[in-house]
mmCIF file of C-alpha atoms in Angstrom:
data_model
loop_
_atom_site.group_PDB
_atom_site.id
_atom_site.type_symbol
_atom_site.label_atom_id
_atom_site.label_comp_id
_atom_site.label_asym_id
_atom_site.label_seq_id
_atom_site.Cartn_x
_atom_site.Cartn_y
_atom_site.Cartn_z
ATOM 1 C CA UNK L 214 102.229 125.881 96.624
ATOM 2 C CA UNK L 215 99.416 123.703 97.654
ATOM 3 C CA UNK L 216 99.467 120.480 99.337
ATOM 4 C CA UNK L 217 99.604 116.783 97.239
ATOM 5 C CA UNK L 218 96.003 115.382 97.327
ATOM 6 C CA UNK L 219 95.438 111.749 96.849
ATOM 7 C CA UNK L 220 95.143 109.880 93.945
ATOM 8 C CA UNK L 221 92.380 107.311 95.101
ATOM 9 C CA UNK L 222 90.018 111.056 95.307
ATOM 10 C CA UNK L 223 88.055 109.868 92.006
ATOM 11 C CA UNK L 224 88.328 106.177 93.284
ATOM 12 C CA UNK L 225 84.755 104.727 92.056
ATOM 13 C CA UNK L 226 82.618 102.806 94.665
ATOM 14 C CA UNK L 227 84.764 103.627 97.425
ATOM 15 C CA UNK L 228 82.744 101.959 100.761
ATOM 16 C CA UNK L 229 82.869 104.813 103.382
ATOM 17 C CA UNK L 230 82.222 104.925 107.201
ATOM 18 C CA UNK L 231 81.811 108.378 107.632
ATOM 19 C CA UNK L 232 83.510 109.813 105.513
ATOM 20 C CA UNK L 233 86.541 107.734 105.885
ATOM 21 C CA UNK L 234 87.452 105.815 102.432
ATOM 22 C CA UNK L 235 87.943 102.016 103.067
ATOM 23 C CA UNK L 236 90.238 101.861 100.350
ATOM 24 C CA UNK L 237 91.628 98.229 98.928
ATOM 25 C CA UNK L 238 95.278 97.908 100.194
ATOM 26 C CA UNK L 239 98.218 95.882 99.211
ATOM 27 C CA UNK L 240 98.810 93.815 102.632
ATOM 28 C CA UNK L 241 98.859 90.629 104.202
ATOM 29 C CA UNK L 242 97.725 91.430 107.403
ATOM 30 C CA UNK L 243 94.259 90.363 107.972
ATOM 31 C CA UNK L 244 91.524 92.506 108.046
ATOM 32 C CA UNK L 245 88.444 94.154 106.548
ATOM 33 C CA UNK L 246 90.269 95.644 103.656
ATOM 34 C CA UNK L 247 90.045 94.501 99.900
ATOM 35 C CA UNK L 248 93.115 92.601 98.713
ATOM 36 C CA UNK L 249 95.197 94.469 95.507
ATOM 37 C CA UNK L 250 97.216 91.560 93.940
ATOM 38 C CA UNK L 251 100.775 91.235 95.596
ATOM 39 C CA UNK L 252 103.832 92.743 93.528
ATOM 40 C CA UNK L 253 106.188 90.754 90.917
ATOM 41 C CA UNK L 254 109.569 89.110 92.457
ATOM 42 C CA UNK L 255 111.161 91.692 90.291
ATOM 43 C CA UNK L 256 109.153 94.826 91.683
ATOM 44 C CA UNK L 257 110.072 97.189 94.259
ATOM 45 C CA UNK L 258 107.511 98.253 96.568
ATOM 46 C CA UNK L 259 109.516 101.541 97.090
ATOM 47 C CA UNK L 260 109.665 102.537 93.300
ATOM 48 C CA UNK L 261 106.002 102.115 92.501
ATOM 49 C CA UNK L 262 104.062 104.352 90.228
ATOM 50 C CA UNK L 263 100.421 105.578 91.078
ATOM 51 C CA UNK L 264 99.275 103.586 87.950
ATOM 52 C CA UNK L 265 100.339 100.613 88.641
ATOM 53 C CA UNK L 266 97.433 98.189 89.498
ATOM 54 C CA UNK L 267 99.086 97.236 93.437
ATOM 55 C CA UNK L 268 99.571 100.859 94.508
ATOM 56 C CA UNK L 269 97.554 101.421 97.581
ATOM 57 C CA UNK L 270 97.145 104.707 99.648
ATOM 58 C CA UNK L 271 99.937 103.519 102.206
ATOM 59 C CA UNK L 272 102.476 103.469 98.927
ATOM 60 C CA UNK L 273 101.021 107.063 98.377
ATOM 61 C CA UNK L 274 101.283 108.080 102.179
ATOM 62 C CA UNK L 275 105.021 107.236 102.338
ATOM 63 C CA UNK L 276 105.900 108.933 98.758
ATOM 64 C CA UNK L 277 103.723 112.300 99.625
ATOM 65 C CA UNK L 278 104.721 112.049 103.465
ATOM 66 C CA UNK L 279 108.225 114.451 103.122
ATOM 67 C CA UNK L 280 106.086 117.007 101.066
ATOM 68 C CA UNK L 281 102.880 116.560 102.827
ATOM 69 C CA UNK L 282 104.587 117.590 106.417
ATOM 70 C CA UNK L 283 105.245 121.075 105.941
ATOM 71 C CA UNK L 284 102.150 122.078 105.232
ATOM 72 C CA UNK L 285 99.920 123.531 108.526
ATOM 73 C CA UNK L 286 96.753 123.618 106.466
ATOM 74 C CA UNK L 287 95.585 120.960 104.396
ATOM 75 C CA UNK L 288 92.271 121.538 102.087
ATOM 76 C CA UNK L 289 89.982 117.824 102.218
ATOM 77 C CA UNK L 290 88.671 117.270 98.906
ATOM 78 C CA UNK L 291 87.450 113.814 99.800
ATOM 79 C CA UNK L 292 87.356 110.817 101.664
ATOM 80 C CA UNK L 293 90.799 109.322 100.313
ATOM 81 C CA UNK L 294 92.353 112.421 101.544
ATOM 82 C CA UNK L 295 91.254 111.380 104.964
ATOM 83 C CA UNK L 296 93.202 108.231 104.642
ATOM 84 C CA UNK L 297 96.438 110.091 103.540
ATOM 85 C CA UNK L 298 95.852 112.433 106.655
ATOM 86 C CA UNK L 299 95.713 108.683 108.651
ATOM 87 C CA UNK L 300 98.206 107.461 107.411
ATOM 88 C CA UNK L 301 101.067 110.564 107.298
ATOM 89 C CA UNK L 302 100.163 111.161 110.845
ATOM 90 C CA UNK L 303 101.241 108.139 111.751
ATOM 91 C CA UNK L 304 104.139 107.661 110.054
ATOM 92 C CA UNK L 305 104.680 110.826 112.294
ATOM 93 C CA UNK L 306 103.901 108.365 115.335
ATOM 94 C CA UNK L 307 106.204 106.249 114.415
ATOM 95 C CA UNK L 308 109.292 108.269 113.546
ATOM 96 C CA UNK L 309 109.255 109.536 116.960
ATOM 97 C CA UNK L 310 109.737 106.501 118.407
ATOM 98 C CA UNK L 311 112.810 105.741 116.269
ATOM 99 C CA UNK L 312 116.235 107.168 117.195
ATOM 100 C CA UNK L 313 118.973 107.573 115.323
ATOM 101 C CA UNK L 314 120.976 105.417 116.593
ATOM 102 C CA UNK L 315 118.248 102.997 117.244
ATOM 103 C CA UNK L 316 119.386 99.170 115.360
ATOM 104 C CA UNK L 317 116.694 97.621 113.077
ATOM 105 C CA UNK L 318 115.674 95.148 115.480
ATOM 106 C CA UNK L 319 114.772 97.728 117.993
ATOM 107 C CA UNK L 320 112.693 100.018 115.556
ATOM 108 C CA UNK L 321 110.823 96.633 114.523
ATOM 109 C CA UNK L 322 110.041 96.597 118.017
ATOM 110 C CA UNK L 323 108.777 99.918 118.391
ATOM 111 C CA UNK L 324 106.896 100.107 115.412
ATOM 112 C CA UNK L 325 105.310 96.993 116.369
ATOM 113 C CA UNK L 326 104.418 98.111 119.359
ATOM 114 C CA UNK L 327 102.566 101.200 118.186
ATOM 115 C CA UNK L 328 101.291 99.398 115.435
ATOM 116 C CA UNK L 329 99.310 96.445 117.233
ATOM 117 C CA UNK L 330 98.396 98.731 120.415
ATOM 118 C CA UNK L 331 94.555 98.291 120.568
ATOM 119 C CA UNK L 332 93.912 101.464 122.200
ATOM 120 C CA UNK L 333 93.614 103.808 119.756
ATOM 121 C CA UNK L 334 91.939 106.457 118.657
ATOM 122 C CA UNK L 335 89.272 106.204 115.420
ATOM 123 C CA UNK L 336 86.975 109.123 113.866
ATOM 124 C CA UNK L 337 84.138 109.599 116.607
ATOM 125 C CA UNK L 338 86.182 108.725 119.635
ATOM 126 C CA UNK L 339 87.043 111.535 122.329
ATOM 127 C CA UNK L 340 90.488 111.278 121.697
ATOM 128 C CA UNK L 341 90.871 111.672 118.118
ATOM 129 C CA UNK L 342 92.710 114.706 117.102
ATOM 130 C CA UNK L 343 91.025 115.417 113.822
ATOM 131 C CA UNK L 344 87.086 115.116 114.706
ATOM 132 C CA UNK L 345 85.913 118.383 113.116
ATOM 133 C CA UNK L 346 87.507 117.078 110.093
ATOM 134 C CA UNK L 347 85.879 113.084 110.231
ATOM 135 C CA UNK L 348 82.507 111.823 110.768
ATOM 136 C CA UNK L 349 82.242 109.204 113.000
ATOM 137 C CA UNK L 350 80.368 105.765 112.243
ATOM 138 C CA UNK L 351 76.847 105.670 112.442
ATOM 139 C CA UNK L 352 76.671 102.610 114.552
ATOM 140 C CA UNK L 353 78.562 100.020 116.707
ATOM 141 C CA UNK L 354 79.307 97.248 113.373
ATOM 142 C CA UNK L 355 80.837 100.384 111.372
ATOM 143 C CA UNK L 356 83.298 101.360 114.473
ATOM 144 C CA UNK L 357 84.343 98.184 114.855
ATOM 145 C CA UNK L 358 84.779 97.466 110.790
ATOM 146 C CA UNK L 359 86.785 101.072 110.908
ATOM 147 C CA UNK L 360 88.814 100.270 113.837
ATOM 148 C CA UNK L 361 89.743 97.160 112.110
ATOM 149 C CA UNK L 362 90.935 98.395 108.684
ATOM 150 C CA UNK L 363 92.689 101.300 110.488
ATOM 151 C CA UNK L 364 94.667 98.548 113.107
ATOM 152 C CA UNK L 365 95.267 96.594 109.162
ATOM 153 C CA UNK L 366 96.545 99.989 107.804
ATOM 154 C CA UNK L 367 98.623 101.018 111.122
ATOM 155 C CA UNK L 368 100.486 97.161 110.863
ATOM 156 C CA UNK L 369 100.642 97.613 106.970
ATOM 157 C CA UNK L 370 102.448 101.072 107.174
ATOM 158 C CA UNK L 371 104.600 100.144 109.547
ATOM 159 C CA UNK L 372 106.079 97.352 107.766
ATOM 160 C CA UNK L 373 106.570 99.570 104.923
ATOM 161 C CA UNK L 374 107.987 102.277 106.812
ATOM 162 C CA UNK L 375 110.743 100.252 108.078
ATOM 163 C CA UNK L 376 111.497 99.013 104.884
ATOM 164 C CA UNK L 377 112.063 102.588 103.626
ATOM 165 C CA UNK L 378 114.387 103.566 107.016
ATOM 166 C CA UNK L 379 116.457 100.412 106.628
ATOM 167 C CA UNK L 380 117.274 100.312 102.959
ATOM 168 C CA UNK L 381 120.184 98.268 101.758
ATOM 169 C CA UNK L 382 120.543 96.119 105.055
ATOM 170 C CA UNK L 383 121.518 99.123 106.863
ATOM 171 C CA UNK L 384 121.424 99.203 110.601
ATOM 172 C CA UNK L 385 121.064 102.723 111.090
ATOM 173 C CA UNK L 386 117.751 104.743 109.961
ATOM 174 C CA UNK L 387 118.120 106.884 107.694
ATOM 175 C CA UNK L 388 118.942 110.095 108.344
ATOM 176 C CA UNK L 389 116.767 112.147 105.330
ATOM 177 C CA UNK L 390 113.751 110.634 106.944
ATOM 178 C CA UNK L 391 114.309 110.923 110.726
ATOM 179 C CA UNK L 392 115.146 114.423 109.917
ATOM 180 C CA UNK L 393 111.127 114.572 109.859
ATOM 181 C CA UNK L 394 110.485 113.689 113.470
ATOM 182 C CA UNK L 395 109.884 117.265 114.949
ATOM 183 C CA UNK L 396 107.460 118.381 112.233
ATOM 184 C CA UNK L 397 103.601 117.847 112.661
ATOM 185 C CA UNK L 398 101.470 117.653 109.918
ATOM 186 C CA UNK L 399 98.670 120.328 110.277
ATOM 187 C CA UNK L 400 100.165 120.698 114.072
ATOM 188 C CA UNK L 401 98.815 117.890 115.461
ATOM 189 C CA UNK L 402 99.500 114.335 116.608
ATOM 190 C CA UNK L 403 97.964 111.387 116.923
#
């Protein structure tokens, strides 16, 4: 069975920096990213379909991030799928920083702390674990314009992360998606 490919693949005029999509998300973190319109009072953000005109790739990443994990080899057919690589791997990140027993207040914390660390690592940096995979920007202005929507996407998923550990006011994670914390996605880390 092969692995879930994104949606956003046949995206038209996607703006790339490498060959990393800059994809419009659904956030209100600031950033270089293109606004999609918020959701109704009435919606849930954890229930929404791939048509729907305010599903983003981080939506996508969480929903195809159980499936996507036990694969070891994932095929790239195109710069969206770079994103969902992003983004699964650090949803990864994250859930290793949250215990089980670990109150919502204190995975907020940690989250946040991964989330708005400046010192990561972008396509084209030394550290990056995927570089054979990613092109990295041609110039200073497109590193800096990728390091920012990638720091908007890290804060973004993170919010929505929690959202999906905590459900129902809960202040325990939940256990179906913590169970996910030793598995790497393609065996590797960010």
């Amino acid at each position: 069975m092969p692995a879930y490919h994104s949606v956003f693949l046949d995206e038209p005029n996607q703006q790339l920096i490498g060959n990393f999509a800059l994809l419009p998300l659904r956030t209100k973190t600031r950033g270089p990213a293109i606004q999609l319109p918020t959701l109704s009072p009435g919606e849930s953000p954890i229930t929404l379909a791939p048509d729907h005109p305010s599903y983003d790739p981080l939506d996508e990443a969480l929903s195809l991030f159980r499936a996507n994990t036990f694969f070891r080899n994932f095929e790239i057919k195109g710069p969206a799928d770079r994103v969902l690589i992003y983004a699964i791997l650090f949803i990864s990140q994250c859930l290793n920083q949250i215990k089980p027993n670990m109150g919502r207040r204190d995975a907020e914390k940690a989250v946040s702390n991964i989330a708005l660390d400046n010192n990561f690592s972008v396509p084209g940096d030394a550290g990056f674990p995927l570089n054979q995979a990613f092109q990295p920007p041609r110039d200073r202005n497109e590193a800096e314009v990728l390091r920012g929507y990638v720091g908007q996407m890290r804060q973004e998923l993170g919010m929505r992360l929690l959202q999906r550990l905590y459900v129902d006011g809960e202040d325990k994670p939940s256990k179906w998606w913590l169970s996910f914390t030793k598995r790497k996605f393609m065996g590797k880390a960010l």
